[in-house]
Amino acid sequence: MSLIVQKFGGSSVADVDAMRRVAKRVVETKRAGHDVVVVVSAMGDTTDELLDMAAELNPNPSPREMDLLMSSGERISMSLLAMAIEAQGERAHAFTGRQAGMHTDTRFGKASIVGVVPERIVQCVRDGAVAIVAGFQGLSDNDDVTTLGRGGSDTTAVALAAALRADVCEIYTDVDGLFTADPRVVPSARRIFNLTAEETLELAAQGAKILHLRAVEYARRHKVALHVRSSFSDKDGTWIADHAVNPAIVRLLAPTIADQIIASKEDSVEAPIISGIAHDRSQSKITLVGVPDRPGLASRIFAIVAAADVNIDMIVQNVSVRDNSTDISFTLPSGDGQAALEALEAVAAEIGYKEIFLTEEIGKLSVVGAGMRSHPGVSAKLFGALSDAGINIEMISTSEIRISVVTALSDLDEAVRVAHTAFDLDSAEAEAIVYGGTGR
């Protein structure tokens, strides 16, 4: 008997009919002879609606009260799904994050999991029932309810799978797995059958929305196999793991692609050059012009940005040629642009830069693939495709398995499409179907 953790996103439990469909899938898994633990997100747009109501009442609410409010959506989902499963003849018990043993630090709104003690979940499974857990939430050492940030239900599911030593963690969403690009932008995108955690981590970090970044990091660290699939179809989805996988589980959950997945893990089949293309519309760029070129100033600039609690993504510094000054540009989440700008403006005299600019309308495109390590010419092909399409590159950043470029936001969608075509990723048949609305 295997233990399977299944996570269902908001679009998968959006209404009563969706709840029944999810309950049917859970019951079928249970009756096939497996232990099942389910993690759920809030129904549909519940979280956004709660945020809107909070903003109407108080533009600057207490973070503690906001976490209490935000955690309520998942509690509704877990209770309703437990009822739906019982209506189909199987026993089910719902648990909040606290009851499931999800312990976090004290950072409201973006808490990190510090430990998982799933005693009640283990007992529930031993008693033969399905355990339904509210995702996205936990309990701090101060006995306060905390939330893990948007998409945190993925992290809840992976953390539970690791603590329970589950055979696999299935992430159910509203598309049929991971695709070579966002099917909303590239209708000809192909489904990826098999992906390493390393590649998935890069895709998630660069803007792919199907999996939450922290969830992929957690899965990689704890060697949790992930299976991303749709709750709206029976397609085999995408299998994600760096380690050897249990062939019996793969054949059970992904029968049509099982041989390919097992061979890739056991025989070290050579990876494709490019596995997928991610894009991100949620970034801004800050440029400091005329920064004195002397030791310690770059460190001071980024220390100031860090003190404003802003994460930085790409950094480009020009070479000082004439007047012993340089220009420094960096990208950051668009919601943090104004805070970083104000923090740097406050120390303008200390830093000594001549001008500072905040650019909001930018987009980032990233091509990702483990095969990039052993194949030259990837950069040339990408830059050539963008040049032929008349798309200007503003910034470039690379890693061993990734090349990222920044373009004007208005050029981003076209950049994704031409890059996708340049690397022969287009499918002859349009197989990318978005069943819901968000991809989560």
GROMACS .gro file of N, CA, C and O in nm, residues 192-237:
model
  184
  192ILE      N    1   0.546   1.882  -2.092
  192ILE     CA    2   0.673   1.820  -2.053
  192ILE      C    3   0.640   1.697  -1.969
  192ILE      O    4   0.576   1.709  -1.865
  193PHE      N    5   0.682   1.581  -2.012
  193PHE     CA    6   0.650   1.458  -1.939
  193PHE      C    7   0.736   1.440  -1.815
  193PHE      O    8   0.691   1.388  -1.714
  194ASN      N    9   0.862   1.483  -1.823
  194ASN     CA   10   0.957   1.452  -1.719
  194ASN      C   11   1.055   1.568  -1.703
  194ASN      O   12   1.105   1.622  -1.802
  195LEU      N   13   1.080   1.610  -1.579
  195LEU     CA   14   1.163   1.728  -1.555
  195LEU      C   15   1.241   1.705  -1.425
  195LEU      O   16   1.192   1.642  -1.332
  196THR      N   17   1.362   1.758  -1.419
  196THR     CA   18   1.438   1.749  -1.295
  196THR      C   19   1.390   1.858  -1.199
  196THR      O   20   1.335   1.960  -1.241
  197ALA      N   21   1.415   1.836  -1.071
  197ALA     CA   22   1.380   1.939  -0.972
  197ALA      C   23   1.462   2.065  -0.996
  197ALA      O   24   1.414   2.177  -0.974
  198GLU      N   25   1.587   2.049  -1.041
  198GLU     CA   26   1.673   2.164  -1.069
  198GLU      C   27   1.612   2.253  -1.177
  198GLU      O   28   1.605   2.376  -1.163
  199GLU      N   29   1.568   2.190  -1.286
  199GLU     CA   30   1.507   2.267  -1.395
  199GLU      C   31   1.375   2.330  -1.349
  199GLU      O   32   1.345   2.446  -1.382
  200THR      N   33   1.296   2.255  -1.275
  200THR     CA   34   1.168   2.307  -1.226
  200THR      C   35   1.190   2.426  -1.134
  200THR      O   36   1.115   2.525  -1.137
  201LEU      N   37   1.294   2.419  -1.052
  201LEU     CA   38   1.327   2.528  -0.962
  201LEU      C   39   1.360   2.654  -1.041
  201LEU      O   40   1.313   2.765  -1.007
  202GLU      N   41   1.438   2.640  -1.146
  202GLU     CA   42   1.470   2.756  -1.231
  202GLU      C   43   1.344   2.812  -1.297
  202GLU      O   44   1.322   2.933  -1.298
  203LEU      N   45   1.259   2.723  -1.351
  203LEU     CA   46   1.138   2.771  -1.417
  203LEU      C   47   1.047   2.844  -1.318
  203LEU      O   48   0.992   2.950  -1.349
  204ALA      N   49   1.032   2.788  -1.198
  204ALA     CA   50   0.947   2.851  -1.097
  204ALA      C   51   1.005   2.986  -1.055
  204ALA      O   52   0.932   3.084  -1.037
  205ALA      N   53   1.137   2.991  -1.038
  205ALA     CA   54   1.202   3.116  -0.995
  205ALA      C   55   1.192   3.224  -1.102
  205ALA      O   56   1.191   3.344  -1.070
  206GLN      N   57   1.181   3.183  -1.227
  206GLN     CA   58   1.178   3.281  -1.336
  206GLN      C   59   1.037   3.318  -1.381
  206GLN      O   60   1.021   3.387  -1.482
  207GLY      N   61   0.936   3.272  -1.310
  207GLY     CA   62   0.801   3.320  -1.340
  207GLY      C   63   0.698   3.216  -1.375
  207GLY      O   64   0.580   3.250  -1.386
  208ALA      N   65   0.736   3.088  -1.396
  208ALA     CA   66   0.636   2.986  -1.424
  208ALA      C   67   0.544   2.972  -1.302
  208ALA      O   68   0.591   2.960  -1.189
  209LYS      N   69   0.414   2.973  -1.324
  209LYS     CA   70   0.319   2.988  -1.214
  209LYS      C   71   0.259   2.858  -1.163
  209LYS      O   72   0.184   2.859  -1.066
  210ILE      N   73   0.287   2.747  -1.225
  210ILE     CA   74   0.219   2.624  -1.187
  210ILE      C   75   0.262   2.576  -1.049
  210ILE      O   76   0.180   2.528  -0.970
  211LEU      N   77   0.390   2.588  -1.017
  211LEU     CA   78   0.438   2.543  -0.887
  211LEU      C   79   0.498   2.660  -0.809
  211LEU      O   80   0.567   2.746  -0.865
  212HIS      N   81   0.474   2.658  -0.679
  212HIS     CA   82   0.529   2.760  -0.591
  212HIS      C   83   0.677   2.732  -0.568
  212HIS      O   84   0.718   2.619  -0.544
  213LEU      N   85   0.760   2.837  -0.577
  213LEU     CA   86   0.905   2.822  -0.569
  213LEU      C   87   0.949   2.750  -0.442
  213LEU      O   88   1.030   2.658  -0.446
  214ARG      N   89   0.894   2.791  -0.328
  214ARG     CA   90   0.937   2.729  -0.203
  214ARG      C   91   0.900   2.581  -0.198
  214ARG      O   92   0.969   2.500  -0.136
  215ALA      N   93   0.790   2.545  -0.262
  215ALA     CA   94   0.749   2.405  -0.265
  215ALA      C   95   0.850   2.321  -0.342
  215ALA      O   96   0.885   2.209  -0.301
  216VAL      N   97   0.899   2.374  -0.454
  216VAL     CA   98   0.999   2.301  -0.533
  216VAL      C   99   1.129   2.289  -0.454
  216VAL      O  100   1.194   2.183  -0.453
  217GLU      N  101   1.170   2.396  -0.387
  217GLU     CA  102   1.291   2.391  -0.306
  217GLU      C  103   1.278   2.284  -0.197
  217GLU      O  104   1.372   2.207  -0.171
  218TYR      N  105   1.163   2.282  -0.130
  218TYR     CA  106   1.139   2.185  -0.023
  218TYR      C  107   1.141   2.043  -0.078
  218TYR      O  108   1.201   1.952  -0.018
  219ALA      N  109   1.078   2.023  -0.192
  219ALA     CA  110   1.074   1.890  -0.253
  219ALA      C  111   1.213   1.843  -0.291
  219ALA      O  112   1.250   1.726  -0.270
  220ARG      N  113   1.292   1.931  -0.345
  220ARG     CA  114   1.428   1.894  -0.384
  220ARG      C  115   1.513   1.859  -0.262
  220ARG      O  116   1.586   1.761  -0.261
  221ARG      N  117   1.501   1.940  -0.157
  221ARG     CA  118   1.581   1.918  -0.037
  221ARG      C  119   1.545   1.786   0.032
  221ARG      O  120   1.631   1.715   0.083
  222HIS      N  121   1.416   1.752   0.032
  222HIS     CA  122   1.370   1.634   0.104
  222HIS      C  123   1.342   1.515   0.012
  222HIS      O  124   1.285   1.415   0.055
  223LYS      N  125   1.380   1.528  -0.116
  223LYS     CA  126   1.364   1.420  -0.214
  223LYS      C  127   1.220   1.370  -0.223
  223LYS      O  128   1.193   1.251  -0.217
  224VAL      N  129   1.130   1.466  -0.238
  224VAL     CA  130   0.988   1.434  -0.258
  224VAL      C  131   0.960   1.435  -0.408
  224VAL      O  132   0.983   1.535  -0.476
  225ALA      N  133   0.911   1.325  -0.460
  225ALA     CA  134   0.872   1.319  -0.601
  225ALA      C  135   0.741   1.395  -0.620
  225ALA      O  136   0.646   1.378  -0.543
  226LEU      N  137   0.735   1.480  -0.722
  226LEU     CA  138   0.616   1.559  -0.752
  226LEU      C  139   0.552   1.510  -0.882
  226LEU      O  140   0.622   1.472  -0.977
  227HIS      N  141   0.420   1.512  -0.884
  227HIS     CA  142   0.346   1.475  -1.004
  227HIS      C  143   0.242   1.585  -1.027
  227HIS      O  144   0.147   1.599  -0.951
  228VAL      N  145   0.265   1.668  -1.130
  228VAL     CA  146   0.177   1.781  -1.159
  228VAL      C  147   0.078   1.740  -1.266
  228VAL      O  148   0.117   1.695  -1.375
  229ARG      N  149  -0.051   1.755  -1.239
  229ARG     CA  150  -0.153   1.712  -1.334
  229ARG      C  151  -0.279   1.794  -1.315
  229ARG      O  152  -0.291   1.872  -1.220
  230SER      N  153  -0.376   1.774  -1.404
  230SER     CA  154  -0.501   1.849  -1.397
  230SER      C  155  -0.608   1.773  -1.321
  230SER      O  156  -0.621   1.651  -1.335
  231SER      N  157  -0.687   1.846  -1.244
  231SER     CA  158  -0.802   1.785  -1.178
  231SER      C  159  -0.922   1.777  -1.271
  231SER      O  160  -1.026   1.722  -1.236
  232PHE      N  161  -0.906   1.831  -1.393
  232PHE     CA  162  -1.016   1.835  -1.489
  232PHE      C  163  -1.003   1.729  -1.598
  232PHE      O  164  -1.089   1.718  -1.686
  233SER      N  165  -0.892   1.652  -1.598
  233SER     CA  166  -0.873   1.549  -1.700
  233SER      C  167  -0.796   1.432  -1.638
  233SER      O  168  -0.750   1.440  -1.524
  234ASP      N  169  -0.780   1.324  -1.716
  234ASP     CA  170  -0.708   1.206  -1.669
  234ASP      C  171  -0.570   1.194  -1.733
  234ASP      O  172  -0.508   1.088  -1.727
  235LYS      N  173  -0.521   1.300  -1.795
  235LYS     CA  174  -0.389   1.295  -1.858
  235LYS      C  175  -0.280   1.276  -1.754
  235LYS      O  176  -0.297   1.313  -1.637
  236ASP      N  177  -0.166   1.222  -1.798
  236ASP     CA  178  -0.063   1.176  -1.705
  236ASP      C  179   0.022   1.287  -1.644
  236ASP      O  180   0.101   1.262  -1.554
  237GLY      N  181   0.011   1.408  -1.694
  237GLY     CA  182   0.080   1.519  -1.632
  237GLY      C  183   0.230   1.519  -1.648
  237GLY      O  184   0.285   1.465  -1.745
   0.00000   0.00000   0.00000
